[in-house]
PDB file of C-alpha atoms in Angstrom:
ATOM      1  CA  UNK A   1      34.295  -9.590  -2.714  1.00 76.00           C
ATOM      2  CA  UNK A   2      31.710  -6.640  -4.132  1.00 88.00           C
ATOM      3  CA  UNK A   3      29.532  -9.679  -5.755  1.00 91.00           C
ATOM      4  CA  UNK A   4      29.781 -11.982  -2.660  1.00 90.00           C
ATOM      5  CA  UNK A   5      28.162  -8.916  -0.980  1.00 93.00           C
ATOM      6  CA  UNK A   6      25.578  -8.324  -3.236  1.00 95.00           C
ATOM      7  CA  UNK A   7      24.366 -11.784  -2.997  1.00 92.00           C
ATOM      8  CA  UNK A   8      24.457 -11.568   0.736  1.00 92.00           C
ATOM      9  CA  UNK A   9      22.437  -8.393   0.639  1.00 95.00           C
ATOM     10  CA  UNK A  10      20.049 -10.257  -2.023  1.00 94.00           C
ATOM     11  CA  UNK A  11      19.508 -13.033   0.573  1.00 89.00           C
ATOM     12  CA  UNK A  12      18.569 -10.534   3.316  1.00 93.00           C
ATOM     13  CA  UNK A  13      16.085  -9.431   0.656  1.00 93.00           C
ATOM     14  CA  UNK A  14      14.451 -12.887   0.064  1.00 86.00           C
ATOM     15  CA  UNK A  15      14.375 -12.859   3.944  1.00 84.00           C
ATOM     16  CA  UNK A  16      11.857  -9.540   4.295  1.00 89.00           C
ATOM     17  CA  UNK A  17      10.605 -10.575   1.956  1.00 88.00           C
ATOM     18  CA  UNK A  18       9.204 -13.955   3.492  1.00 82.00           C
ATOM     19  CA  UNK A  19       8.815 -11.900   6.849  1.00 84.00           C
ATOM     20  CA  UNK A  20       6.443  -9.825   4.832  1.00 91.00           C
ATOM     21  CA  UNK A  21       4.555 -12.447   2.655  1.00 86.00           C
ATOM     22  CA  UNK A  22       4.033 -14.504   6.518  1.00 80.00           C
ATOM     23  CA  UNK A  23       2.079 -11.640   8.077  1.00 87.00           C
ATOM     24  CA  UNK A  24      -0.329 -10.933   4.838  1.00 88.00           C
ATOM     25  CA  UNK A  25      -0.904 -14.681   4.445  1.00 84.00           C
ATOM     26  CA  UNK A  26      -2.718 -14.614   7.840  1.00 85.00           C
ATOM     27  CA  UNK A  27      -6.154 -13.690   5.633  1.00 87.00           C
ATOM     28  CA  UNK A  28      -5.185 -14.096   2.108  1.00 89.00           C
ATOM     29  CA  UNK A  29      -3.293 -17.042  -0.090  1.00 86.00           C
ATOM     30  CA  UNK A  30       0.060 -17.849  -1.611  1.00 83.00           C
ATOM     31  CA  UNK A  31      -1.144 -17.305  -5.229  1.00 85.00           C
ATOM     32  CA  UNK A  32      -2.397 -13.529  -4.585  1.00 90.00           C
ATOM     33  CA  UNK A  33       0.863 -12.917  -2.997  1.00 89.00           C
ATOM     34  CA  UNK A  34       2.955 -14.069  -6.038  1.00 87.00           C
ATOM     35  CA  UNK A  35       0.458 -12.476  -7.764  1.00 93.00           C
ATOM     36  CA  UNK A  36       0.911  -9.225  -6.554  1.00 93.00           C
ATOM     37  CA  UNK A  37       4.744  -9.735  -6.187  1.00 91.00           C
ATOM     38  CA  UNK A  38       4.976 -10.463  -9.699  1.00 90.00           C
ATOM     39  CA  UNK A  39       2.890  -7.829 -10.822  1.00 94.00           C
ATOM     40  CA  UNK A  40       4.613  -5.226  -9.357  1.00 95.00           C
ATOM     41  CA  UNK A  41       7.881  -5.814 -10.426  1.00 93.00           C
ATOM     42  CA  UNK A  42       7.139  -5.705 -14.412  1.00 94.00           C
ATOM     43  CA  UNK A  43       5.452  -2.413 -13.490  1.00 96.00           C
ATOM     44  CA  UNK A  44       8.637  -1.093 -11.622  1.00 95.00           C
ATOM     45  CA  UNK A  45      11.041  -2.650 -13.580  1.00 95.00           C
ATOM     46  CA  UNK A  46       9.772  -2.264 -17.198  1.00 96.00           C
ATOM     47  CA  UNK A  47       9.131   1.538 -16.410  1.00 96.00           C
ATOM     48  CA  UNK A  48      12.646   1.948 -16.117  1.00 95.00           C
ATOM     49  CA  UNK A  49      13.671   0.225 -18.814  1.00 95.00           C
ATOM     50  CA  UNK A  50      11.191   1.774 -20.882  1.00 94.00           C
ATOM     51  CA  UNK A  51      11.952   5.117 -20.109  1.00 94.00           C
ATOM     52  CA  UNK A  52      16.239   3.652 -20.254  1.00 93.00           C
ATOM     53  CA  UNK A  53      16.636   1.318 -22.460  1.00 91.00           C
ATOM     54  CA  UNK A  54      15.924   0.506 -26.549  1.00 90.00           C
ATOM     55  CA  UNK A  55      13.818  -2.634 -26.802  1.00 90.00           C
ATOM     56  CA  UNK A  56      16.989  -3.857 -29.070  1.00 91.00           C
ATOM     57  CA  UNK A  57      17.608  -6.364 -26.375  1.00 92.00           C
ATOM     58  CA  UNK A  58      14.493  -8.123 -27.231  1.00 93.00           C
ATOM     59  CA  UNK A  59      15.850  -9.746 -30.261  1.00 92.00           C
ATOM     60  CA  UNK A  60      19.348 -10.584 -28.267  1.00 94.00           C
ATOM     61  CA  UNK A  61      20.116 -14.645 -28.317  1.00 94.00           C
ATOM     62  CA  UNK A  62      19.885 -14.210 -24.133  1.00 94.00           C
ATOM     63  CA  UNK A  63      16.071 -13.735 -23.945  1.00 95.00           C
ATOM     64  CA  UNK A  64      16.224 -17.764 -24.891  1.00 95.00           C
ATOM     65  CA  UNK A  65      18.079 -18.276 -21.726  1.00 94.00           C
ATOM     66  CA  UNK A  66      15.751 -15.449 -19.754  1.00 93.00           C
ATOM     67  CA  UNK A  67      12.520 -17.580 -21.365  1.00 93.00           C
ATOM     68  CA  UNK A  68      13.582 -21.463 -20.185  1.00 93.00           C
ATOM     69  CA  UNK A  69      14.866 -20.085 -17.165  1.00 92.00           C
ATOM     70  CA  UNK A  70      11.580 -18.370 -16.248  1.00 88.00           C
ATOM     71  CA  UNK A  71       9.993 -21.646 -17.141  1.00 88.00           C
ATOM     72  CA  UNK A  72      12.260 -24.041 -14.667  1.00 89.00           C
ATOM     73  CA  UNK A  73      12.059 -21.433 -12.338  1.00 82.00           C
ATOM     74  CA  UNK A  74       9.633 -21.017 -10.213  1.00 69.00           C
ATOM     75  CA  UNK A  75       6.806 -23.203 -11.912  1.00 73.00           C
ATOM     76  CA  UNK A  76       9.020 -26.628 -12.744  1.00 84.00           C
ATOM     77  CA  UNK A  77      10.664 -26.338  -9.405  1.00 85.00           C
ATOM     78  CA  UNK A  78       8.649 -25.209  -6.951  1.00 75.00           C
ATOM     79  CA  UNK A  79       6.013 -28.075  -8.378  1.00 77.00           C
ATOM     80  CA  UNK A  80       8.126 -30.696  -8.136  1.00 87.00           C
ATOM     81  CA  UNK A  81       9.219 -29.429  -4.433  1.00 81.00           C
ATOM     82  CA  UNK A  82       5.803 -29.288  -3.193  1.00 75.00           C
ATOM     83  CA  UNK A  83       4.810 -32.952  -4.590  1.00 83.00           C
ATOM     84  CA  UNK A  84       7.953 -33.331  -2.373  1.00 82.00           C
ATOM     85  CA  UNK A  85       6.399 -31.989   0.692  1.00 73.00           C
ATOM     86  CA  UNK A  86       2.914 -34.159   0.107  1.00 72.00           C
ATOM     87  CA  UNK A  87       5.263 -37.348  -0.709  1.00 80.00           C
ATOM     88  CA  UNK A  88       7.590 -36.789   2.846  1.00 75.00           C
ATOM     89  CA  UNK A  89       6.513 -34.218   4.301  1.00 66.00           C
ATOM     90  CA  UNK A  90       8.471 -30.755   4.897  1.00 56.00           C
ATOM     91  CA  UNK A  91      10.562 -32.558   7.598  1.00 55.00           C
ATOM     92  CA  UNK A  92      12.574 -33.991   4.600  1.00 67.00           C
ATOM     93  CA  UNK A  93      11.422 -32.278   1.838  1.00 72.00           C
ATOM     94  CA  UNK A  94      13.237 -29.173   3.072  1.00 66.00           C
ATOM     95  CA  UNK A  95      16.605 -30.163   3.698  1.00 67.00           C
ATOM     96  CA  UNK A  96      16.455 -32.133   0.633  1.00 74.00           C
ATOM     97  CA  UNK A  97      15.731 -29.110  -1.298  1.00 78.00           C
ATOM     98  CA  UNK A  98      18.723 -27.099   0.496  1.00 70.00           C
ATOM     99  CA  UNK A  99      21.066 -29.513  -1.433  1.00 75.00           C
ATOM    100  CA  UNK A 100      21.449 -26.789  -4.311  1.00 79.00           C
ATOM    101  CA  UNK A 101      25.061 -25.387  -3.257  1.00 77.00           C
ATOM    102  CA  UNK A 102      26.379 -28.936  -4.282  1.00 78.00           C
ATOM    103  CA  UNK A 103      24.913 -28.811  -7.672  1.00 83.00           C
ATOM    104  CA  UNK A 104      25.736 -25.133  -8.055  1.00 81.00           C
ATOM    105  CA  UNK A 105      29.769 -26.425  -7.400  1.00 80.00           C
ATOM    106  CA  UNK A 106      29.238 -28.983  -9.661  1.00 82.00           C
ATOM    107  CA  UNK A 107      27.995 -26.993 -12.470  1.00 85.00           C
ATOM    108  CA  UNK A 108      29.949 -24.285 -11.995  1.00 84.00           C
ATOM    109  CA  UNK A 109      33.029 -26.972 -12.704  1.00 85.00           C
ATOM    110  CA  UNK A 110      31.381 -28.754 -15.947  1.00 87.00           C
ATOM    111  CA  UNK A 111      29.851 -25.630 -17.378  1.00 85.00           C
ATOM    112  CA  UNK A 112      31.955 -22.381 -16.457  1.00 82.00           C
ATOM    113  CA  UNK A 113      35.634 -24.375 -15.771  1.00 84.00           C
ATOM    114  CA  UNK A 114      35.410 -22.986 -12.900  1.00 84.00           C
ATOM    115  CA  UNK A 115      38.380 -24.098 -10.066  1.00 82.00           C
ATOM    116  CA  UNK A 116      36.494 -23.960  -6.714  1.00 80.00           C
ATOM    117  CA  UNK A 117      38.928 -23.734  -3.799  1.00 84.00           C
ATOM    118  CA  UNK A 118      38.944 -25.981  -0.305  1.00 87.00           C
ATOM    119  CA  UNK A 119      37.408 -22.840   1.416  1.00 86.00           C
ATOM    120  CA  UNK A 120      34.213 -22.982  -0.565  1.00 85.00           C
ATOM    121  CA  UNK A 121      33.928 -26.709  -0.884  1.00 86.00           C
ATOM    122  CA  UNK A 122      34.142 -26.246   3.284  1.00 88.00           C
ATOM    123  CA  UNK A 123      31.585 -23.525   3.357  1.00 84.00           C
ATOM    124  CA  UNK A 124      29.380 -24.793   1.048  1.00 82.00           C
ATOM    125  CA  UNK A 125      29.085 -27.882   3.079  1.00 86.00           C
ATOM    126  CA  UNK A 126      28.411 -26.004   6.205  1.00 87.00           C
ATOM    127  CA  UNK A 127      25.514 -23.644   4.492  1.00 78.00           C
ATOM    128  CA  UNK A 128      24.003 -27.256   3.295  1.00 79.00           C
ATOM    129  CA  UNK A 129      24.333 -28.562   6.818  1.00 82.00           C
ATOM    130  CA  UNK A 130      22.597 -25.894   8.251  1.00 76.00           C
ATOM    131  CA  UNK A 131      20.090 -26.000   5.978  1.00 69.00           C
ATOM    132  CA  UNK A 132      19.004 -29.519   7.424  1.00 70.00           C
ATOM    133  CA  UNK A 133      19.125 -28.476  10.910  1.00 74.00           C
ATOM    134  CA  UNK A 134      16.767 -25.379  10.146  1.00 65.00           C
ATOM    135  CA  UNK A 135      14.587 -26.957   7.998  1.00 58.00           C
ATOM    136  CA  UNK A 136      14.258 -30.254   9.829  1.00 57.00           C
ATOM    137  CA  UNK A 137      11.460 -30.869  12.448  1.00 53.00           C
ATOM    138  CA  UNK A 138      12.066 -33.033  15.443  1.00 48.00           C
ATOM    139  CA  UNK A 139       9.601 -36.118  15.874  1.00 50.00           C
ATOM    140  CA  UNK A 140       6.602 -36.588  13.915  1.00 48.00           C
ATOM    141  CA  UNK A 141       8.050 -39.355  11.782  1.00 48.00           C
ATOM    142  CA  UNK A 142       5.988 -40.699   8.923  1.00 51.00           C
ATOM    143  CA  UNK A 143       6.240 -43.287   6.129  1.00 61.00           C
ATOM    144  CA  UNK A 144       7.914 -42.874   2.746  1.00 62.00           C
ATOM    145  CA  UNK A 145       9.560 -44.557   0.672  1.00 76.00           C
ATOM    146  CA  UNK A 146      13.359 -43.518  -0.889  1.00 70.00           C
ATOM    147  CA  UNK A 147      12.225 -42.944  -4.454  1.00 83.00           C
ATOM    148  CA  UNK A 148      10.163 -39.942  -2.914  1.00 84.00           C
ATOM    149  CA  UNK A 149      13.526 -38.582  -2.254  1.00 82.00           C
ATOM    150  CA  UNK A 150      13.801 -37.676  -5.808  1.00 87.00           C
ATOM    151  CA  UNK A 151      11.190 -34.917  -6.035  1.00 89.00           C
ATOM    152  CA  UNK A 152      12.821 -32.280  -4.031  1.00 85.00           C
ATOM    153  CA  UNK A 153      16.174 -33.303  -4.815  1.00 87.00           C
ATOM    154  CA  UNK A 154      14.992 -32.749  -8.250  1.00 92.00           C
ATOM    155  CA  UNK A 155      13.837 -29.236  -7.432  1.00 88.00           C
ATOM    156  CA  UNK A 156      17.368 -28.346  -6.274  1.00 86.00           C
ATOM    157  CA  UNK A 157      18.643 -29.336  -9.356  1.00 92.00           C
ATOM    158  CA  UNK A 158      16.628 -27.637 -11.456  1.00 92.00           C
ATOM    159  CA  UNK A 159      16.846 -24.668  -9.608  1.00 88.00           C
ATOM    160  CA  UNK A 160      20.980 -24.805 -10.199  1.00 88.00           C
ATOM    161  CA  UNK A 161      20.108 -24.967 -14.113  1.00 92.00           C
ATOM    162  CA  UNK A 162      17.825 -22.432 -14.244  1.00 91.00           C
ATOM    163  CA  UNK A 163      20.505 -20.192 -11.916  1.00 86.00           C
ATOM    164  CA  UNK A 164      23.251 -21.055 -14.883  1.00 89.00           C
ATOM    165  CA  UNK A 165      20.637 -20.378 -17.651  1.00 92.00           C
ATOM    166  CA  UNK A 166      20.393 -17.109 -15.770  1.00 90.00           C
ATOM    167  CA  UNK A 167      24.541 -16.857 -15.903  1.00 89.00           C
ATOM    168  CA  UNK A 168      25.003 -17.592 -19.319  1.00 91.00           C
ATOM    169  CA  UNK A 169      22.102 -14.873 -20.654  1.00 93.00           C
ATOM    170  CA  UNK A 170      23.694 -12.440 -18.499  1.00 92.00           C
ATOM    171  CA  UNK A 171      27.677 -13.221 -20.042  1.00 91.00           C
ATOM    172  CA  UNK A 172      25.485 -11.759 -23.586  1.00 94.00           C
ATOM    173  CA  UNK A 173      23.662  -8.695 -21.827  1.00 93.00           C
ATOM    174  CA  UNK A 174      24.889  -7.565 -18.318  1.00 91.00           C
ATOM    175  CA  UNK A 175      21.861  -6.017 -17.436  1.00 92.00           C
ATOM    176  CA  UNK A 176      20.266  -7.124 -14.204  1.00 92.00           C
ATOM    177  CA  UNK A 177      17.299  -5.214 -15.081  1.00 93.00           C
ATOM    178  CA  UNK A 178      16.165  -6.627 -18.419  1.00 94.00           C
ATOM    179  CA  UNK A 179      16.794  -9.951 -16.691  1.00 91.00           C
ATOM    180  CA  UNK A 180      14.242  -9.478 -13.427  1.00 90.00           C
ATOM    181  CA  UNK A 181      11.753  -7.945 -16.646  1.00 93.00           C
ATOM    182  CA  UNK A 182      11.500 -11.194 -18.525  1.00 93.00           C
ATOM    183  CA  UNK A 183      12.091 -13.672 -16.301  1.00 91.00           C
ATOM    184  CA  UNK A 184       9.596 -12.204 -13.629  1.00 90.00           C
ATOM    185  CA  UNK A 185       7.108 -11.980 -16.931  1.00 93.00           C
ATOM    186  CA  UNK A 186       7.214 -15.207 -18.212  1.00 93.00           C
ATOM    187  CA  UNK A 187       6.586 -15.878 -14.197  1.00 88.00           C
ATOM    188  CA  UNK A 188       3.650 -13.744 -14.212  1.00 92.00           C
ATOM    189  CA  UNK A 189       2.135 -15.405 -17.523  1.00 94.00           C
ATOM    190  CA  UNK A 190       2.888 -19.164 -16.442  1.00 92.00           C
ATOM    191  CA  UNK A 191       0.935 -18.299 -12.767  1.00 89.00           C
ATOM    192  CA  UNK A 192      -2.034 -16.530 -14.726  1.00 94.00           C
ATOM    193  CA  UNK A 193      -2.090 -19.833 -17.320  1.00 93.00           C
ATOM    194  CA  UNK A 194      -2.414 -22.023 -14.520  1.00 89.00           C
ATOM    195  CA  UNK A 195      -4.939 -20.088 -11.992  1.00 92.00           C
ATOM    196  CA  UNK A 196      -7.669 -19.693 -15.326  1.00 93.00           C
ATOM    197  CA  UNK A 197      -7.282 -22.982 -16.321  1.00 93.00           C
ATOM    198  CA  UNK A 198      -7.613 -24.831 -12.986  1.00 92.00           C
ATOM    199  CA  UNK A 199     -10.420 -22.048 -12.001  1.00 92.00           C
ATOM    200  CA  UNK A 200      -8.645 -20.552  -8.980  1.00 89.00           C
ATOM    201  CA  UNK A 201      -8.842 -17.230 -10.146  1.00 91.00           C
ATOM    202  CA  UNK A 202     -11.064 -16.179  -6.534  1.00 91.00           C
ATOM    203  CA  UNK A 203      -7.630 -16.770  -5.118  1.00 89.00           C
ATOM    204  CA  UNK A 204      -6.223 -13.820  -6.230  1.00 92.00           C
ATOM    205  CA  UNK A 205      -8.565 -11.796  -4.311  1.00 90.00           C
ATOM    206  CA  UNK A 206      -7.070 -10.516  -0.969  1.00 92.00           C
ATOM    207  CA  UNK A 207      -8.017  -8.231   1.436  1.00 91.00           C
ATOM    208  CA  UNK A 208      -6.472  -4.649   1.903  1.00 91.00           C
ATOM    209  CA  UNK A 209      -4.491  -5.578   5.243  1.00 93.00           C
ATOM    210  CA  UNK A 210      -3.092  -8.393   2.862  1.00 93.00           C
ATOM    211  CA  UNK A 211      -2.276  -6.866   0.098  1.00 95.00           C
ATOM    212  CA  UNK A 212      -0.001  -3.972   2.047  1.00 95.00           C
ATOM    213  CA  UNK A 213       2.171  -6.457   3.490  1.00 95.00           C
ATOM    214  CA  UNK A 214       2.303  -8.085  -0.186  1.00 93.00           C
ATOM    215  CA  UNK A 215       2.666  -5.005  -2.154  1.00 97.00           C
ATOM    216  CA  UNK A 216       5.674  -4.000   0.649  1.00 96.00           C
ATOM    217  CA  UNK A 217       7.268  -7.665   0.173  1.00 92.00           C
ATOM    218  CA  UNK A 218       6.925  -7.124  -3.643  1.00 93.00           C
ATOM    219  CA  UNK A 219       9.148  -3.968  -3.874  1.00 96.00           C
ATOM    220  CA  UNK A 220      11.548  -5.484  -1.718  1.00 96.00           C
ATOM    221  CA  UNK A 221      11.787  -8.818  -3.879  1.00 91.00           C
ATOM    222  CA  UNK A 222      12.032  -6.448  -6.587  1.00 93.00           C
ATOM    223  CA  UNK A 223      15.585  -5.204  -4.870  1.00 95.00           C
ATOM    224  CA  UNK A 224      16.334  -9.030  -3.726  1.00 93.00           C
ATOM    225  CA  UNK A 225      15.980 -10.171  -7.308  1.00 90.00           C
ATOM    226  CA  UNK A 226      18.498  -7.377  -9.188  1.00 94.00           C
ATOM    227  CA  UNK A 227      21.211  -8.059  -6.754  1.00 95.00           C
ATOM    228  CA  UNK A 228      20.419 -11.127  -7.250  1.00 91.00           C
ATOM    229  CA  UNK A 229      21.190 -11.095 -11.365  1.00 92.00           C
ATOM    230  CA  UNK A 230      23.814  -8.680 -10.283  1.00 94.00           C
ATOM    231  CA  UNK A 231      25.755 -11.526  -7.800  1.00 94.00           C
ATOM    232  CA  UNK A 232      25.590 -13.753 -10.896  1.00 91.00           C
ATOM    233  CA  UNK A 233      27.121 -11.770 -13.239  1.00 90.00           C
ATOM    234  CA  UNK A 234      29.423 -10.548 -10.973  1.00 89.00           C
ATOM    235  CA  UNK A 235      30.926 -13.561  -9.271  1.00 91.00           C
ATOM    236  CA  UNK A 236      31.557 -17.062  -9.657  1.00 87.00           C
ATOM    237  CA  UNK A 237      28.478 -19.373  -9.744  1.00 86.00           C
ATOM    238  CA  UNK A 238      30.250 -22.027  -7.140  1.00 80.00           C
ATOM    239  CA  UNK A 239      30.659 -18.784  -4.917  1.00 85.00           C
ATOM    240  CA  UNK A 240      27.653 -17.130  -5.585  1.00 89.00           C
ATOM    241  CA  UNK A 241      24.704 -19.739  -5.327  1.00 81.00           C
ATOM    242  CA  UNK A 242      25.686 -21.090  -1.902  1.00 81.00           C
ATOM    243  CA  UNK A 243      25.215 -17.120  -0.573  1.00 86.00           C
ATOM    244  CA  UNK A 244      22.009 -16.803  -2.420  1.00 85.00           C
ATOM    245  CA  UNK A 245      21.120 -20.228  -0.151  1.00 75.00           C
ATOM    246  CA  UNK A 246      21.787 -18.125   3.217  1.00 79.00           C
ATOM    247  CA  UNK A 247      18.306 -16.702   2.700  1.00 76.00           C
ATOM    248  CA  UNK A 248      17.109 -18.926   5.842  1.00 67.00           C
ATOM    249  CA  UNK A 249      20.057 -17.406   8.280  1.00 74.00           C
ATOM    250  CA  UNK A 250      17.851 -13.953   7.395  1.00 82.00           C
ATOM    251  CA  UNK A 251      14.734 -15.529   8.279  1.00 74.00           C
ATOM    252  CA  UNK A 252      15.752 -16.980  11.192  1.00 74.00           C
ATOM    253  CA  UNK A 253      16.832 -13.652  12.063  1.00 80.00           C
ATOM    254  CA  UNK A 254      14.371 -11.216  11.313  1.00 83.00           C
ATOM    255  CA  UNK A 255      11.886 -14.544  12.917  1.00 76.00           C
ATOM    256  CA  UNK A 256      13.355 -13.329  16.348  1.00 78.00           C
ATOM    257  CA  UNK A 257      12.963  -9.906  15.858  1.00 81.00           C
ATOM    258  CA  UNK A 258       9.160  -9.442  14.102  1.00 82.00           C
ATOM    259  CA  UNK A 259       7.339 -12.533  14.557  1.00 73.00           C
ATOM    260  CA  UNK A 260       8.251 -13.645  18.390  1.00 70.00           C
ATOM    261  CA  UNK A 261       4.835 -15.975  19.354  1.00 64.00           C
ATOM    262  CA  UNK A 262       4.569 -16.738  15.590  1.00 61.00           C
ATOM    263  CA  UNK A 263       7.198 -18.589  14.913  1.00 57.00           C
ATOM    264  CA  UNK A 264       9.253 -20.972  17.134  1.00 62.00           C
ATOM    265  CA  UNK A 265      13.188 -20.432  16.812  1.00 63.00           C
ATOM    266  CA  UNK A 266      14.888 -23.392  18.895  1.00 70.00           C
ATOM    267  CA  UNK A 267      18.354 -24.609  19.690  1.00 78.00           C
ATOM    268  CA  UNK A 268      18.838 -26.745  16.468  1.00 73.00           C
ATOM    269  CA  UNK A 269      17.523 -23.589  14.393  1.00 68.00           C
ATOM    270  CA  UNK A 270      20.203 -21.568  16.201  1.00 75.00           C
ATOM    271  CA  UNK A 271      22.423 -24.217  15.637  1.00 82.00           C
ATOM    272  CA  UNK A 272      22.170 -23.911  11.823  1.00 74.00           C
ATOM    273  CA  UNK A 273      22.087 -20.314  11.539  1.00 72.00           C
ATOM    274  CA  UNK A 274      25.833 -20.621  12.939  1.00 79.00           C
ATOM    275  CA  UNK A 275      26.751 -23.132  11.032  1.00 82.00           C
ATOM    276  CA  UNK A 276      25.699 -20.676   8.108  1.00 71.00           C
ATOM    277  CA  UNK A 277      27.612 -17.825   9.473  1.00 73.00           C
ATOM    278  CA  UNK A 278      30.586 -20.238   9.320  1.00 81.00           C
ATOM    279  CA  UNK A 279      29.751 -21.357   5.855  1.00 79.00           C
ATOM    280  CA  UNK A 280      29.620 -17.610   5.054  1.00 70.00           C
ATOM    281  CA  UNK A 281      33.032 -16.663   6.022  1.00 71.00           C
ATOM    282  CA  UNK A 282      34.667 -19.722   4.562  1.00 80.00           C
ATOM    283  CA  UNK A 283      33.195 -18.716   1.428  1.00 74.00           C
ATOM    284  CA  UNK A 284      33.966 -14.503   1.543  1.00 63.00           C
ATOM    285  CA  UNK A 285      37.835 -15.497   3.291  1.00 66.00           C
ATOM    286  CA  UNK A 286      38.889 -17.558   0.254  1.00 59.00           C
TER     287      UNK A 286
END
């Protein structure tokens, strides 16, 4: 139950996070607020384990898994999700994407043997339900063809292997820490590789209102992103990845509370943040 928590607490996390990110984005860009975000974390986290831990772990077999994992995830995915979004459009693109509980089950089977029970089949359904009622938009229809379909399904998918990458390193050094250190570096390296060589580096300029609410969003990802490792190594990855997915429940959430006349939460929203709450409970009442 202690890891089911922790991954509940991590999506909360992912959920200030965003709340943060929203309001600095008014006058600055995505890539300066992964910039930032990204930035701040190695300095946080590899002064602790600098001042903690003997660079040993650098030559362990897990920094393989740490390395292709930081390479799936967030540069593989989150491309292939946003050709997704020019393909289809959000409207689609987003529930699509909120497909990863099923391939978390699914892998969790084939790779860890592990023996999911009704509860969490039922719950995970219910999570990937509300997904599509949260995500979806009502009208606004627009041509596409099924193929398209692929690209954020895709996403999902390799989102679930970089999660298991993340699993398997962890099963060779249970250290949360030295996983959010070179995973979030390799991050770092692969957004600064592609911002000089497509010349957006005037992007990562922001302006000082910006980068408070980005610098306050960073340390909190920085919190989101340990429990994170922590929920993985802890619990089962069927379990596990289907509470990391609840991140939009938070949003939803925290929408109501900090950005009322910002954000529009309606009655299918609503609907699928209860459907997530029931999803929830399934899963943590097994």
């Amino acid at each position: 139950m202690f890891a089911e928590i922790i991954a509940i607490c991590s999506a909360m996390g992912w959920a200030g996070d965003s709340i943060l990110v929203r309001f600095g984005l008014r006058k600055s860009n995505i890539f300066a607020a992964m910039f930032v975000s990204y930035a701040v974390s190695i300095a946080c986290v590899w002064a602790y384990l600098l001042a903690t831990t003997s660079l040993e772990f650098l030559k362990s077999p897990a920094m393989i898994y740490y390395v292709i994992s930081g390479c799936l995830q967030p540069l593989i995915a989150r491309a292939l999700y946003y050709e997704g979004i020019t393909r289809i459009g959000v409207a689609r693109a987003g529930p699509l994407r909120g497909v990863e509980p099923f391939f978390a089950v699914l892998a969790a089977m084939i790779v860890f043997a592990e023996q999911p029970g009704l509860l969490v089949y039922l719950g995970t359904t219910f999570i990937v339900a509300s997904l599509w009622l949260i995500s979806g938009k009502h009208g606004g229809d627009t041509n596409w063809r099924l193929i398209d379909a692929v690209f954020p399904i895709s996403a999902a998918l390799i989102s679930t292997i970089s999660q298991t990458l993340r699993k398997q390193a962890l099963a060779i050094i249970p250290d949360p820490f030295i996983a959010v250190a070179v995973v979030t570096t390799v991050s770092l390296i692969l957004l600064l590789a592609f911002v000089f060589t497509t010349g957006r580096t005037g992007q990562l300029r922001m302006e000082r209102n910006s980068f408070k609410f980005f610098f306050a969003a960073a340390l909190i990802a920085v919190a989101a992103q340990i429990l994170n490792f922590m929920a993985l190594g802890r619990g089962q990855l069927s379990v596990i990845i289907p509470l990391l997915n609840t991140t939009p429940l938070f949003t939803v959430l925290f929408s109501l509370l900090f950005l009322r006349g910002i954000e529009i939460v309606n009655s299918r929203i609503l609907l699928g943040a209860g459907l997530m709450v029931a999803g929830v409970v399934l899963i943590t009442s097994r």
